Structures are given as C-alpha cells and as structure tokens.
Amino acid sequence: MNDLLQIKGRIFDIQRYSIHDGPGIRTIVFLKGCVLRCRWCCNPESQEYRIETMTVAGKPKTIGRDVTVEEVMETVEKDRGYYRRSGGGLTLSGGESLCQPDFARALLAVAKSSGINTAMESMGCAPYEVIERILPYLDTYLMDIKHTDIKKHEVFTGRKNDLMLENARKIAESGKTDLVIRVPVIPTFNDTPQEIGSIAMFADKLPGVHKIHLLPYHRLGQDKYDGLNRKYLMGDVLPPENEHMLMLKKTVENVSRLECQIGG
C-alpha cells in the first residue's frame, strides 16, 4: 500500500462537498488528459495532459499540478464523516481518468482499502485490459454514452464509439461494478427521441444496468475557451428546455425498463 501512496498523477482540481457524480456527498478529483474533443466540453482545460495557463477573471492561472496519491487522499479523508452519513465517497473525473490508469487505479485502491466508496466518471475509451485492472476497486462506474451512431459520434467528439460501446458490454458482463449510463443531451447532436431512444435500448440490453441519467447541455464552461484562446464551437446552441428533457425522459421509459433521471 505504501508503494501505491507514492504513485504520481496530474490533476487540475479537487472539488469537495459535491452531490453529483455518484451517491451521497463526494469529493471529486479531476484528472488531466482526454482522448476526445467533444465540441460541448465544459472542462476544456482538462483535455491536454500538459500543464497550461488559462486566463481567469483577467489573470493568468496555472492549470494542472502533479501530486501523489497520498497528497490527494489527505484531502479526501477530511470529509470521511460526510461520506459515512450520506453514503458518499471519492469520484474520479476529468478529462478521462483512463488516460492516467496507474494513478487512477492507485487512488481507487487506496480509497477502497480504507473503506471509502469509489466512483469514476469515464467514457470507457481505452483498451478493456486497462479498465479490467481498475474494476475491482470501483463501486460505481458512471459511463458516458453519447451516441450509438459511429459517424456522428466521430464528427462531434473526434473519435469513433465502437470501442466504448464494446467496453460498456464487457463492463456490464463482468458484474464487478455498478454500471450507470449517463448521456449528455446536446442539441444538434443527440437530442431527438430517436437518438436518445437508441441509447436507452442499447443500455437496457446490458446485464445488470438499471439506471440512466440524462445530463442537459449547458454553457457553464464557455468562458474557459476564451481563457485558453480557443474557439467555442457551440456558441449558437441553446440549452434544452425542461419540457424537452421531460419528453426525452418519457421516451427512455417507453422503450426500456431503465430508471431514468434528469441530471446526476
């Protein structure tokens, strides 16, 4: 265990007292690096593994720092009482946690061994052998499935989705973690009943999967693109109306047996 504590990784934020990204009150550790380039990404500072400078409120801010598992766990342990009372714990996010598999595995293993609930928000975009090494230390896998159409997925994210869909099947079949499917609902990309229904029907066939979360698109990360001197490609796209989200939720319920919620 001491060896795991000294493994280093690169993060860009730690968020305490979160009620999203897993059950209960959680501490979310945001890892640097991602293989996708989703047009709507609300954390563009997560995409590059390298340490960057981003302008925030008119001042330069360094984004990214190298830490050990032990240093991260010092922060995570501060809220153990909240985890115990709420059923919460540690969640890894990003970026894509699987881009730093040794660091992610070590963090989850140390947390799990100390009795802290673990979760990971991930697209599953890595060889299954990488994911398989992490599953024993993961209570909940929050897996993004953005589209079932391979070509449209590639146009909007920069990558095809065949590996991710196959990994979803393998993770579900392993029975080693609670797999929850999450869908970012993005106008112009996947917000039609046909597209959401297709994802729901795919998820409904995964053994042991009972929950799907519809996450409405928002513009909260738009200013970060300016701070990174990057163009925000979704500038003309409006967030979906609540009525539209409720309609999509009803679509999921009509085509599947999944428990569907908006947000997550």
XYZ file of N, CA and C in Angstrom:
792
model
N 0.817 -1.215 0.000
C 0.000 0.000 0.000
C 0.850 1.264 0.000
N 2.014 1.231 0.696
C 2.897 2.391 0.701
C 3.380 2.736 -0.702
N 3.610 1.715 -1.521
C 4.033 1.960 -2.903
C 2.946 2.700 -3.671
N 1.688 2.322 -3.447
C 0.570 2.991 -4.128
C 0.472 4.453 -3.728
N 0.748 4.755 -2.474
C 0.630 6.128 -1.979
C 1.581 7.085 -2.681
N 2.691 6.573 -3.202
C 3.697 7.436 -3.820
C 3.553 7.549 -5.334
N 2.571 6.869 -5.908
C 2.335 6.993 -7.349
C 1.856 8.405 -7.658
N 2.403 8.983 -8.710
C 2.080 10.363 -9.057
C 1.139 10.442 -10.256
N 0.336 11.491 -10.256
C -0.543 11.777 -11.371
C -0.707 13.274 -11.520
N -1.419 13.664 -12.553
C -1.621 15.093 -12.833
C -3.106 15.424 -12.759
N -3.454 16.374 -11.897
C -4.839 16.792 -11.711
C -4.955 18.283 -12.006
N -6.208 18.771 -12.147
C -6.380 20.206 -12.289
C -7.362 20.785 -11.282
N -7.996 19.899 -10.481
C -8.893 20.420 -9.445
C -9.314 19.285 -8.520
N -9.670 19.654 -7.306
C -10.346 18.752 -6.370
C -11.547 19.511 -5.830
N -12.712 18.936 -5.976
C -13.960 19.584 -5.557
C -14.580 18.802 -4.415
N -14.723 19.448 -3.276
C -15.315 18.800 -2.106
C -16.806 19.134 -2.012
N -17.523 18.341 -1.227
C -18.956 18.567 -0.938
C -19.827 18.527 -2.191
N -19.491 17.701 -3.146
C -20.317 17.572 -4.344
C -21.444 16.578 -4.086
N -22.611 16.852 -4.657
C -23.739 15.917 -4.553
C -24.050 15.301 -5.920
N -23.108 15.442 -6.831
C -23.244 14.851 -8.158
C -22.142 13.813 -8.368
N -22.221 13.109 -9.489
C -21.175 12.155 -9.876
C -20.994 11.043 -8.861
N -22.128 10.424 -8.508
C -22.095 9.313 -7.575
C -23.008 9.571 -6.390
N -23.263 8.537 -5.590
C -24.188 8.673 -4.466
C -23.609 9.517 -3.326
N -24.491 10.182 -2.586
C -24.096 10.892 -1.380
C -23.222 12.108 -1.635
N -22.577 12.576 -0.570
C -21.650 13.706 -0.651
C -20.282 13.170 -1.057
N -19.684 13.809 -2.068
C -18.478 13.243 -2.647
C -17.371 14.278 -2.804
N -16.164 13.779 -2.870
C -15.007 14.569 -3.267
C -14.620 14.120 -4.673
N -14.589 15.080 -5.595
C -14.298 14.758 -6.994
C -12.883 15.210 -7.328
N -12.091 14.291 -7.832
C -10.727 14.583 -8.255
C -10.711 14.615 -9.782
N -10.338 15.759 -10.339
C -10.354 15.949 -11.784
C -8.955 15.714 -12.350
N -8.833 14.679 -13.189
C -7.547 14.314 -13.774
C -7.347 14.998 -15.122
N -6.108 15.345 -15.405
C -5.750 15.971 -16.673
C -5.634 14.933 -17.791
N -6.070 15.325 -18.981
C -5.885 14.493 -20.160
C -7.158 13.831 -20.639
N -7.398 13.893 -21.956
C -8.567 13.238 -22.549
C -8.269 12.915 -24.004
N -8.830 11.807 -24.473
C -8.624 11.407 -25.872
C -9.708 11.967 -26.785
N -10.799 12.458 -26.216
C -11.876 13.029 -27.013
C -11.744 14.553 -27.071
N -12.414 15.128 -28.041
C -12.505 16.578 -28.152
C -13.965 16.944 -28.416
N -14.795 16.675 -27.436
C -16.224 16.941 -27.572
C -16.463 18.441 -27.750
N -17.275 18.796 -28.693
C -17.496 20.206 -29.005
C -18.068 20.972 -27.814
N -18.829 20.311 -26.967
C -19.530 20.961 -25.872
C -18.781 20.873 -24.543
N -17.599 20.329 -24.526
C -16.886 20.045 -23.276
C -16.885 21.253 -22.349
N -17.311 21.062 -21.105
C -17.360 22.162 -20.139
C -16.063 22.281 -19.341
N -15.132 21.347 -19.560
C -13.817 21.421 -18.918
C -12.716 21.352 -19.978
N -12.622 22.344 -20.862
C -11.604 22.271 -21.916
C -10.182 22.259 -21.362
N -10.014 22.762 -20.146
C -8.691 22.743 -19.517
C -8.268 21.344 -19.115
N -9.209 20.394 -19.211
C -8.895 19.005 -18.871
C -8.328 18.229 -20.056
N -8.522 18.734 -21.254
C -8.260 17.921 -22.441
C -6.777 17.639 -22.655
N -5.943 18.636 -22.512
C -4.499 18.456 -22.697
C -3.884 17.935 -21.399
N -3.011 16.946 -21.516
C -2.311 16.450 -20.333
C -1.294 17.468 -19.824
N -0.730 18.249 -20.734
C 0.300 19.210 -20.331
C -0.282 20.285 -19.403
N 0.572 20.848 -18.566
C 0.182 21.956 -17.694
C 0.021 23.210 -18.556
N -1.095 23.921 -18.363
C -1.435 25.069 -19.203
C -1.602 26.330 -18.360
N -1.680 27.447 -19.061
C -2.041 28.716 -18.428
C -3.358 29.177 -19.023
N -4.325 29.453 -18.156
C -5.644 29.911 -18.590
C -5.943 31.249 -17.918
N -6.475 32.174 -18.683
C -6.855 33.466 -18.122
C -8.185 33.322 -17.397
N -8.193 33.643 -16.104
C -9.396 33.558 -15.273
C -9.588 34.906 -14.580
N -10.732 35.537 -14.827
C -11.028 36.856 -14.244
C -9.904 37.855 -14.549
N -9.375 37.763 -15.765
C -8.368 38.704 -16.218
C -6.955 38.419 -15.763
N -6.749 37.316 -15.036
C -5.424 36.995 -14.527
C -5.004 35.598 -14.979
N -3.718 35.402 -15.245
C -3.248 34.071 -15.658
C -3.307 33.082 -14.498
N -3.755 31.869 -14.786
C -3.849 30.821 -13.773
C -3.227 29.544 -14.326
N -2.367 28.925 -13.546
C -1.763 27.658 -13.955
C -2.766 26.533 -13.765
N -2.982 25.757 -14.824
C -3.941 24.661 -14.787
C -3.182 23.341 -14.871
N -3.212 22.598 -13.802
C -2.539 21.305 -13.753
C -1.428 21.298 -12.724
N -1.387 20.256 -11.914
C -0.287 20.080 -10.961
C -0.088 18.588 -10.714
N 1.141 18.235 -10.434
C 1.492 16.843 -10.194
C 1.429 16.556 -8.696
N 0.741 15.486 -8.346
C 0.516 15.135 -6.948
C 0.691 13.630 -6.773
N 0.926 13.220 -5.543
C 0.943 11.789 -5.223
C -0.437 11.360 -4.752
N -0.669 10.064 -4.771
C -1.910 9.520 -4.221
C -2.061 9.938 -2.761
N -0.968 9.900 -2.029
C -1.010 10.272 -0.613
C -1.492 11.707 -0.429
N -1.024 12.627 -1.272
C -1.441 14.030 -1.159
C -2.925 14.191 -1.453
N -3.424 13.483 -2.471
C -4.855 13.559 -2.789
C -5.689 12.988 -1.642
N -5.253 11.869 -1.090
C -6.018 11.215 -0.035
C -6.081 12.051 1.234
N -5.101 12.913 1.460
C -5.171 13.814 2.608
C -6.391 14.719 2.522
N -6.708 15.173 1.307
C -7.914 15.985 1.103
C -9.166 15.132 1.173
N -9.138 13.977 0.536
C -10.300 13.088 0.516
C -10.705 12.683 1.935
N -9.738 12.373 2.773
C -10.008 11.893 4.130
C -10.675 12.950 5.016
N -10.548 14.220 4.673
C -11.112 15.283 5.505
C -12.625 15.171 5.642
N -13.277 14.562 4.673
C -14.739 14.520 4.667
C -15.295 13.121 4.888
N -14.506 12.273 5.533
C -14.946 10.902 5.781
C -16.269 10.866 6.537
N -16.471 11.778 7.476
C -17.725 11.811 8.229
C -18.928 12.052 7.340
N -18.774 12.915 6.344
C -19.869 13.178 5.408
C -20.145 11.956 4.538
N -19.078 11.275 4.126
C -19.273 10.077 3.322
C -20.062 9.033 4.116
N -19.689 8.858 5.354
C -20.311 7.820 6.183
C -21.802 8.086 6.373
N -22.148 9.345 6.602
C -23.557 9.671 6.859
C -24.402 9.687 5.592
N -23.786 9.979 4.439
C -24.559 10.148 3.205
C -24.394 9.011 2.209
N -23.458 8.104 2.481
C -23.162 7.059 1.504
C -22.286 7.542 0.371
N -21.574 8.655 0.602
C -20.741 9.246 -0.431
C -19.336 8.680 -0.456
N -18.433 9.427 -1.105
C -17.063 8.944 -1.213
C -16.263 9.710 -2.236
N -15.345 9.024 -2.883
C -14.425 9.593 -3.861
C -14.905 9.297 -5.271
N -14.872 10.325 -6.132
C -15.158 10.139 -7.553
C -13.995 10.682 -8.374
N -13.545 9.909 -9.346
C -12.555 10.382 -10.301
C -13.265 10.895 -11.543
N -12.827 12.060 -12.015
C -13.411 12.644 -13.214
C -12.287 13.262 -14.032
N -12.644 14.088 -15.004
C -11.601 14.651 -15.853
C -12.133 15.693 -16.794
N -11.647 15.650 -18.043
C -10.786 14.657 -18.630
C -11.354 13.230 -18.649
N -10.457 12.336 -18.960
C -10.745 10.905 -18.972
C -9.755 10.230 -18.041
N -10.281 9.681 -16.934
C -9.431 9.078 -15.907
C -8.559 7.955 -16.459
N -9.042 7.276 -17.491
C -8.300 6.142 -18.048
C -7.044 6.569 -18.797
N -6.860 7.878 -19.026
C -5.623 8.358 -19.629
C -4.462 8.297 -18.636
N -4.773 8.189 -17.340
C -3.756 8.002 -16.303
C -4.122 6.750 -15.494
N -4.060 5.573 -16.105
C -4.617 4.371 -15.480
C -3.919 3.944 -14.201
N -2.600 4.076 -14.123
C -1.900 3.658 -12.908
C -2.263 4.553 -11.729
N -2.322 5.843 -11.975
C -2.700 6.806 -10.934
C -4.154 6.590 -10.505
N -5.046 6.418 -11.483
C -6.460 6.199 -11.174
C -6.641 4.920 -10.363
N -5.993 3.860 -10.798
C -6.106 2.581 -10.085
C -5.588 2.703 -8.659
N -4.460 3.373 -8.485
C -3.884 3.515 -7.148
C -4.795 4.338 -6.233
N -5.347 5.420 -6.741
C -6.266 6.240 -5.949
C -7.481 5.429 -5.497
N -8.071 4.711 -6.438
C -9.255 3.921 -6.116
C -8.928 2.793 -5.148
N -7.783 2.160 -5.343
C -7.400 1.046 -4.472
C -7.169 1.516 -3.041
N -6.490 2.640 -2.871
C -6.223 3.162 -1.532
C -7.523 3.590 -0.858
N -8.392 4.273 -1.597
C -9.675 4.687 -1.026
C -10.512 3.474 -0.630
N -10.577 2.504 -1.522
C -11.381 1.304 -1.269
C -10.865 0.549 -0.041
N -9.544 0.444 0.078
C -8.972 -0.298 1.201
C -9.219 0.394 2.537
N -9.466 1.712 2.489
C -9.729 2.447 3.723
C -11.218 2.622 3.995
N -12.048 1.925 3.218
C -13.479 1.925 3.475
C -14.245 3.080 2.870
N -13.664 3.742 1.870
C -14.328 4.868 1.211
C -14.948 4.394 -0.099
N -16.211 4.720 -0.314
C -16.916 4.384 -1.545
C -16.224 5.031 -2.734
N -16.156 4.327 -3.854
C -15.443 4.834 -5.023
C -16.330 4.870 -6.261
N -16.093 5.876 -7.095
C -16.799 6.006 -8.366
C -15.854 6.632 -9.379
N -16.152 6.413 -10.653
C -15.363 7.018 -11.722
C -16.277 7.428 -12.856
N -16.149 8.673 -13.289
C -16.873 9.173 -14.453
C -15.943 9.026 -15.645
N -16.377 8.277 -16.672
C -15.459 7.916 -17.750
C -16.227 7.577 -19.015
N -15.548 7.767 -20.162
C -16.132 7.385 -21.448
C -15.775 5.957 -21.828
N -14.902 5.327 -21.062
C -14.503 3.963 -21.394
C -13.669 3.877 -22.646
N -12.939 4.951 -22.961
C -12.172 4.989 -24.206
C -10.732 4.559 -23.943
N -10.556 3.260 -23.753
C -9.238 2.663 -23.502
C -9.355 1.168 -23.754
N -8.251 0.479 -23.969
C -8.330 -0.982 -24.092
C -8.984 -1.584 -22.857
N -9.781 -2.629 -23.063
C -10.503 -3.206 -21.926
C -9.546 -3.725 -20.864
N -8.364 -4.147 -21.255
C -7.379 -4.634 -20.283
C -7.039 -3.555 -19.256
N -7.041 -2.291 -19.682
C -6.795 -1.171 -18.768
C -7.950 -1.032 -17.780
N -9.169 -1.105 -18.307
C -10.360 -0.967 -17.455
C -10.462 -2.129 -16.479
N -10.148 -3.316 -16.952
C -10.277 -4.526 -16.138
C -9.436 -4.455 -14.870
N -8.284 -3.797 -14.940
C -7.415 -3.676 -13.770
C -7.984 -2.721 -12.719
N -8.892 -1.844 -13.136
C -9.464 -0.845 -12.238
C -10.756 -1.333 -11.585
N -11.498 -2.176 -12.269
C -12.830 -2.585 -11.813
C -12.887 -3.136 -10.385
N -11.904 -3.914 -9.916
C -12.005 -4.444 -8.548
C -12.064 -3.369 -7.457
N -11.654 -2.156 -7.798
C -11.594 -1.086 -6.801
C -12.671 -0.026 -7.020
N -13.650 -0.356 -7.854
C -14.637 0.624 -8.280
C -16.040 0.174 -7.883
N -16.700 0.975 -7.038
C -18.077 0.656 -6.646
C -19.077 1.047 -7.730
N -18.860 2.215 -8.349
C -19.799 2.707 -9.369
C -19.030 3.232 -10.569
N -19.388 2.745 -11.739
C -18.817 3.234 -12.992
C -19.876 4.089 -13.673
N -19.653 5.398 -13.724
C -20.555 6.333 -14.391
C -20.050 6.495 -15.822
N -20.664 5.767 -16.737
C -20.122 5.709 -18.096
C -20.941 6.540 -19.069
N -20.266 7.486 -19.718
C -20.904 8.298 -20.744
C -21.098 7.493 -22.021
N -22.314 7.476 -22.507
C -22.585 7.005 -23.864
C -23.281 8.149 -24.577
N -22.617 8.697 -25.563
C -23.066 9.941 -26.164
C -23.932 9.729 -27.410
N -23.712 8.612 -28.091
C -24.461 8.342 -29.331
C -24.240 6.884 -29.704
N -25.162 6.326 -30.460
C -24.961 4.974 -30.969
C -24.490 4.974 -32.418
N -24.551 6.120 -33.090
C -24.116 6.213 -34.479
C -22.621 6.522 -34.521
N -21.847 5.652 -35.162
C -20.391 5.765 -35.140
C -19.901 7.017 -35.870
N -20.533 7.365 -36.979
C -20.065 8.502 -37.765
C -20.373 9.828 -37.080
N -21.584 9.966 -36.555
C -21.944 11.220 -35.899
C -21.121 11.412 -34.627
N -20.859 10.320 -33.919
C -20.023 10.388 -32.729
C -18.629 10.918 -33.089
N -18.080 10.434 -34.182
C -16.743 10.862 -34.584
C -16.723 12.331 -34.979
N -17.744 12.791 -35.670
C -17.798 14.189 -36.109
C -17.800 15.140 -34.916
N -18.564 14.809 -33.869
C -18.743 15.726 -32.746
C -17.732 15.531 -31.621
N -17.035 14.400 -31.585
C -16.095 14.143 -30.481
C -14.669 13.894 -30.938
N -14.480 13.629 -32.221
C -13.153 13.338 -32.732
C -12.775 11.864 -32.701
N -13.626 11.020 -32.143
C -13.346 9.583 -32.046
C -14.593 8.767 -32.378
N -14.377 7.590 -32.948
C -15.475 6.661 -33.152
C -15.884 6.070 -31.799
N -17.070 5.483 -31.749
C -17.596 4.999 -30.468
C -17.613 3.481 -30.335
N -17.069 2.759 -31.311
C -17.190 1.306 -31.272
C -16.466 0.698 -30.068
N -15.291 1.208 -29.738
C -14.559 0.697 -28.582
C -15.328 0.955 -27.287
N -15.916 2.134 -27.171
C -16.645 2.494 -25.947
C -17.882 1.627 -25.754
N -18.607 1.382 -26.838
C -19.805 0.558 -26.737
C -19.443 -0.883 -26.388
N -18.362 -1.376 -26.983
C -17.918 -2.732 -26.671
C -17.450 -2.827 -25.218
N -16.771 -1.799 -24.732
C -16.345 -1.797 -23.336
C -17.534 -1.753 -22.387
N -18.574 -1.031 -22.766
C -19.775 -0.999 -21.926
C -20.339 -2.403 -21.759
N -20.363 -3.171 -22.845
C -20.860 -4.550 -22.775
C -19.980 -5.399 -21.856
N -18.671 -5.252 -22.015
C -17.747 -6.061 -21.224
C -17.806 -5.697 -19.740
N -17.905 -4.421 -19.442
C -18.001 -3.988 -18.039
C -19.272 -4.544 -17.415
N -20.389 -4.435 -18.145
C -21.658 -4.953 -17.628
C -21.584 -6.455 -17.411
N -21.019 -7.159 -18.368
C -20.938 -8.622 -18.271
C -20.006 -9.082 -17.158
N -19.045 -8.245 -16.777
C -18.116 -8.621 -15.706
C -18.822 -8.705 -14.354
N -19.854 -7.896 -14.155
C -20.578 -7.880 -12.888
C -19.756 -7.368 -11.719
N -18.648 -6.675 -12.000
C -17.733 -6.263 -10.930
C -18.027 -4.877 -10.366
N -18.906 -4.118 -11.005
C -19.193 -2.773 -10.544
C -20.619 -2.405 -10.918
N -21.165 -1.420 -10.242
C -22.487 -0.899 -10.573
C -22.322 0.057 -11.754
N -22.772 -0.352 -12.918
C -22.616 0.446 -14.132
C -23.853 1.314 -14.340
N -23.646 2.631 -14.354
C -24.706 3.606 -14.596
C -24.388 4.321 -15.903
N -25.347 4.373 -16.817
C -25.147 5.026 -18.108
C -25.562 6.485 -18.005
N -24.700 7.361 -18.498
C -25.007 8.791 -18.483
C -24.923 9.334 -19.913
N -25.892 10.186 -20.242
C -25.979 10.718 -21.606
C -26.007 12.239 -21.551
N -24.952 12.904 -22.022
C -25.028 14.358 -22.162
C -25.974 14.680 -23.315
N -27.042 15.391 -23.020
C -28.058 15.684 -24.044
C -27.678 16.994 -24.729
N -27.243 16.878 -25.988
C -26.664 18.007 -26.713
C -27.513 18.337 -27.938
N -28.178 19.501 -27.960
C -28.911 19.896 -29.161
C -27.991 19.923 -30.377
N -28.521 19.508 -31.504
C -27.851 19.340 -32.801
C -27.035 18.060 -32.875
N -26.848 17.371 -31.745
C -26.039 16.146 -31.742
C -26.866 14.913 -31.430
N -27.583 14.905 -30.310
C -28.259 13.665 -29.891
C -29.565 13.893 -29.142
N -30.217 15.023 -29.351
C -31.367 15.360 -28.503
C -32.724 15.018 -29.106
N -32.752 14.119 -30.092
C -34.035 13.699 -30.644
C -34.515 12.444 -29.918
N -35.822 12.193 -29.914
C -36.330 10.965 -29.286
C -35.715 9.707 -29.898
N -35.450 9.730 -31.199
C -34.878 8.556 -31.856
C -33.461 8.273 -31.335
N -32.675 9.329 -31.179
C -31.289 9.149 -30.742
C -31.207 8.745 -29.274
N -31.968 9.419 -28.432
C -31.971 9.063 -27.007
C -32.584 7.679 -26.819
N -33.623 7.381 -27.591
C -34.241 6.058 -27.513
C -33.274 4.962 -27.909
N -32.441 5.218 -28.909
C -31.461 4.228 -29.343
C -30.440 3.946 -28.239
N -29.982 4.991 -27.567
C -29.041 4.801 -26.452
C -29.707 4.015 -25.329
N -30.953 4.365 -25.023
C -31.675 3.679 -23.947
C -31.860 2.199 -24.256
N -32.192 1.882 -25.498
C -32.379 0.474 -25.854
C -31.066 -0.300 -25.783
N -29.971 0.357 -26.165
C -28.654 -0.279 -26.028
C -28.348 -0.544 -24.551
N -28.548 0.472 -23.721
C -28.243 0.340 -22.288
C -29.130 -0.699 -21.620
N -30.366 -0.800 -22.069
C -31.318 -1.737 -21.464
C -30.909 -3.188 -21.686
N -30.104 -3.434 -22.711
C -29.656 -4.793 -23.011
C -28.401 -5.177 -22.240
N -27.801 -4.219 -21.537
C -26.585 -4.500 -20.781
C -26.955 -5.185 -19.469
N -26.420 -6.361 -19.190
C -26.802 -7.083 -17.970
C -26.452 -6.305 -16.704
N -27.422 -6.206 -15.811
C -27.181 -5.550 -14.529
C -27.304 -4.042 -14.540
N -27.537 -3.439 -15.708
C -27.687 -1.985 -15.785
C -29.152 -1.618 -15.569
N -29.383 -0.740 -14.594
C -30.757 -0.366 -14.240
C -31.000 1.136 -14.300
N -29.928 1.931 -14.427
C -30.086 3.382 -14.339
C -29.459 4.084 -15.536
N -30.133 5.157 -15.955
C -29.608 6.022 -16.998
C -29.883 7.465 -16.595
N -28.888 8.315 -16.730
C -29.007 9.730 -16.388
C -28.918 10.569 -17.653
N -29.863 11.459 -17.833
C -29.835 12.409 -18.943
C -29.305 13.737 -18.420
N -28.164 14.183 -18.941
C -27.495 15.379 -18.444
C -27.661 16.507 -19.454
N -28.512 17.503 -19.163
C -28.775 18.560 -20.152
C -27.556 19.438 -20.417
N -27.338 19.737 -21.679
C -26.261 20.629 -22.109
C -26.389 21.982 -21.424
N -25.217 22.548 -21.061
C -25.186 23.902 -20.503
C -23.953 24.619 -21.031
N -23.892 25.912 -20.791
C -22.799 26.736 -21.312
C -21.839 27.194 -20.218
N -21.812 26.511 -19.095
C -21.052 26.995 -17.949
C -19.549 27.032 -18.200
N -19.069 26.285 -19.177
C -17.638 26.281 -19.460
C -17.217 27.190 -20.596
N -18.149 27.982 -21.135
C -17.851 28.756 -22.338
C -16.714 29.748 -22.126
N -16.689 30.425 -20.981
C -15.651 31.427 -20.727
C -14.258 30.812 -20.676
N -14.180 29.522 -20.345
C -12.868 28.876 -20.272
C -12.191 28.836 -21.637
N -12.983 28.711 -22.696
C -12.419 28.680 -24.038
C -11.735 30.002 -24.360
N -12.375 31.104 -23.957
C -11.741 32.408 -24.142
C -10.434 32.472 -23.362
N -10.448 31.936 -22.137
C -9.260 31.957 -21.294
C -8.123 31.124 -21.838
N -8.459 30.143 -22.694
C -7.444 29.288 -23.319
C -7.138 29.715 -24.756
N -7.749 30.841 -25.175
C -7.604 31.332 -26.556
C -8.061 30.295 -27.569
N -9.184 29.654 -27.235
C -9.772 28.667 -28.124
C -11.182 29.088 -28.506
N -11.629 28.663 -29.672
C -12.970 28.980 -30.135
C -13.975 27.993 -29.551
N -15.093 28.515 -29.046
C -16.169 27.670 -28.537
C -17.111 27.348 -29.690
N -17.176 26.075 -30.074
C -17.879 25.681 -31.292
C -19.388 25.565 -31.129
N -19.877 25.706 -29.901
C -21.319 25.538 -29.655
C -21.995 26.859 -29.303
N -21.383 27.963 -29.721
C -21.861 29.280 -29.308
C -23.292 29.587 -29.669
N -23.797 29.036 -30.749
C -25.161 29.329 -31.198
C -26.181 28.307 -30.698
N -25.729 27.345 -29.914
C -26.614 26.268 -29.457
C -27.174 26.603 -28.072
N -28.491 26.548 -27.944
C -29.146 26.853 -26.679
C -29.362 25.580 -25.865
N -29.290 25.671 -24.539
C -29.582 24.512 -23.694
C -31.011 24.024 -23.920
N -31.264 22.731 -23.769
C -32.619 22.203 -23.968
C -33.577 22.704 -22.903
N -34.811 22.946 -23.306
C -35.848 23.362 -22.362
C -36.221 22.197 -21.449
N -36.727 22.533 -20.269
C -37.117 21.500 -19.314
C -38.169 20.565 -19.899
N -39.110 21.124 -20.663
C -40.168 20.308 -21.265
C -39.582 19.289 -22.235
N -38.529 19.706 -22.941
C -37.885 18.789 -23.880
C -37.184 17.655 -23.137
N -36.534 17.985 -22.029
C -35.864 16.957 -21.232
C -36.880 15.967 -20.664
N -38.016 16.465 -20.224
C -39.052 15.575 -19.696
C -39.598 14.652 -20.787
N -39.694 15.188 -22.004
C -40.140 14.368 -23.123
C -39.134 13.250 -23.413
N -37.832 13.588 -23.359
C -36.807 12.574 -23.598
C -36.791 11.533 -22.481
N -37.025 11.967 -21.277
C -37.121 11.027 -20.148
C -38.270 10.053 -20.378
N -39.392 10.567 -20.845
C -40.540 9.716 -21.150
C -40.211 8.743 -22.273
N -39.436 9.199 -23.250
C -39.002 8.321 -24.336
C -38.213 7.142 -23.797
N -37.263 7.423 -22.899
C -36.469 6.354 -22.292
C -37.369 5.354 -21.586
N -38.330 5.856 -20.843
C -39.227 4.991 -20.077
C -40.134 4.171 -20.988
N -40.421 4.702 -22.162
C -41.284 3.979 -23.099
C -40.563 2.841 -23.821
N -39.252 2.988 -24.022
C -38.525 1.991 -24.825
C -37.649 1.066 -23.981
N -37.603 1.284 -22.642
C -36.716 0.490 -21.807
C -37.316 0.311 -20.426
N -36.653 -0.528 -19.644
C -37.052 -0.733 -18.250
C -36.161 0.044 -17.295
N -35.343 0.926 -17.837
C -34.353 1.637 -17.038
C -34.991 2.711 -16.169
N -34.407 2.897 -14.995
C -34.769 4.032 -14.138
C -34.058 5.258 -14.674
N -34.831 6.256 -15.098
C -34.257 7.414 -15.766
C -34.405 8.660 -14.903
N -33.318 9.421 -14.798
C -33.394 10.703 -14.104
C -32.697 11.770 -14.922
N -33.145 13.013 -14.727
C -32.534 14.154 -15.395
C -31.507 14.744 -14.444
N -30.273 14.835 -14.904
C -29.172 15.264 -14.035
C -28.563 14.067 -13.339
N -27.434 14.311 -12.672
C -26.823 13.182 -11.998
C -25.416 13.462 -11.566
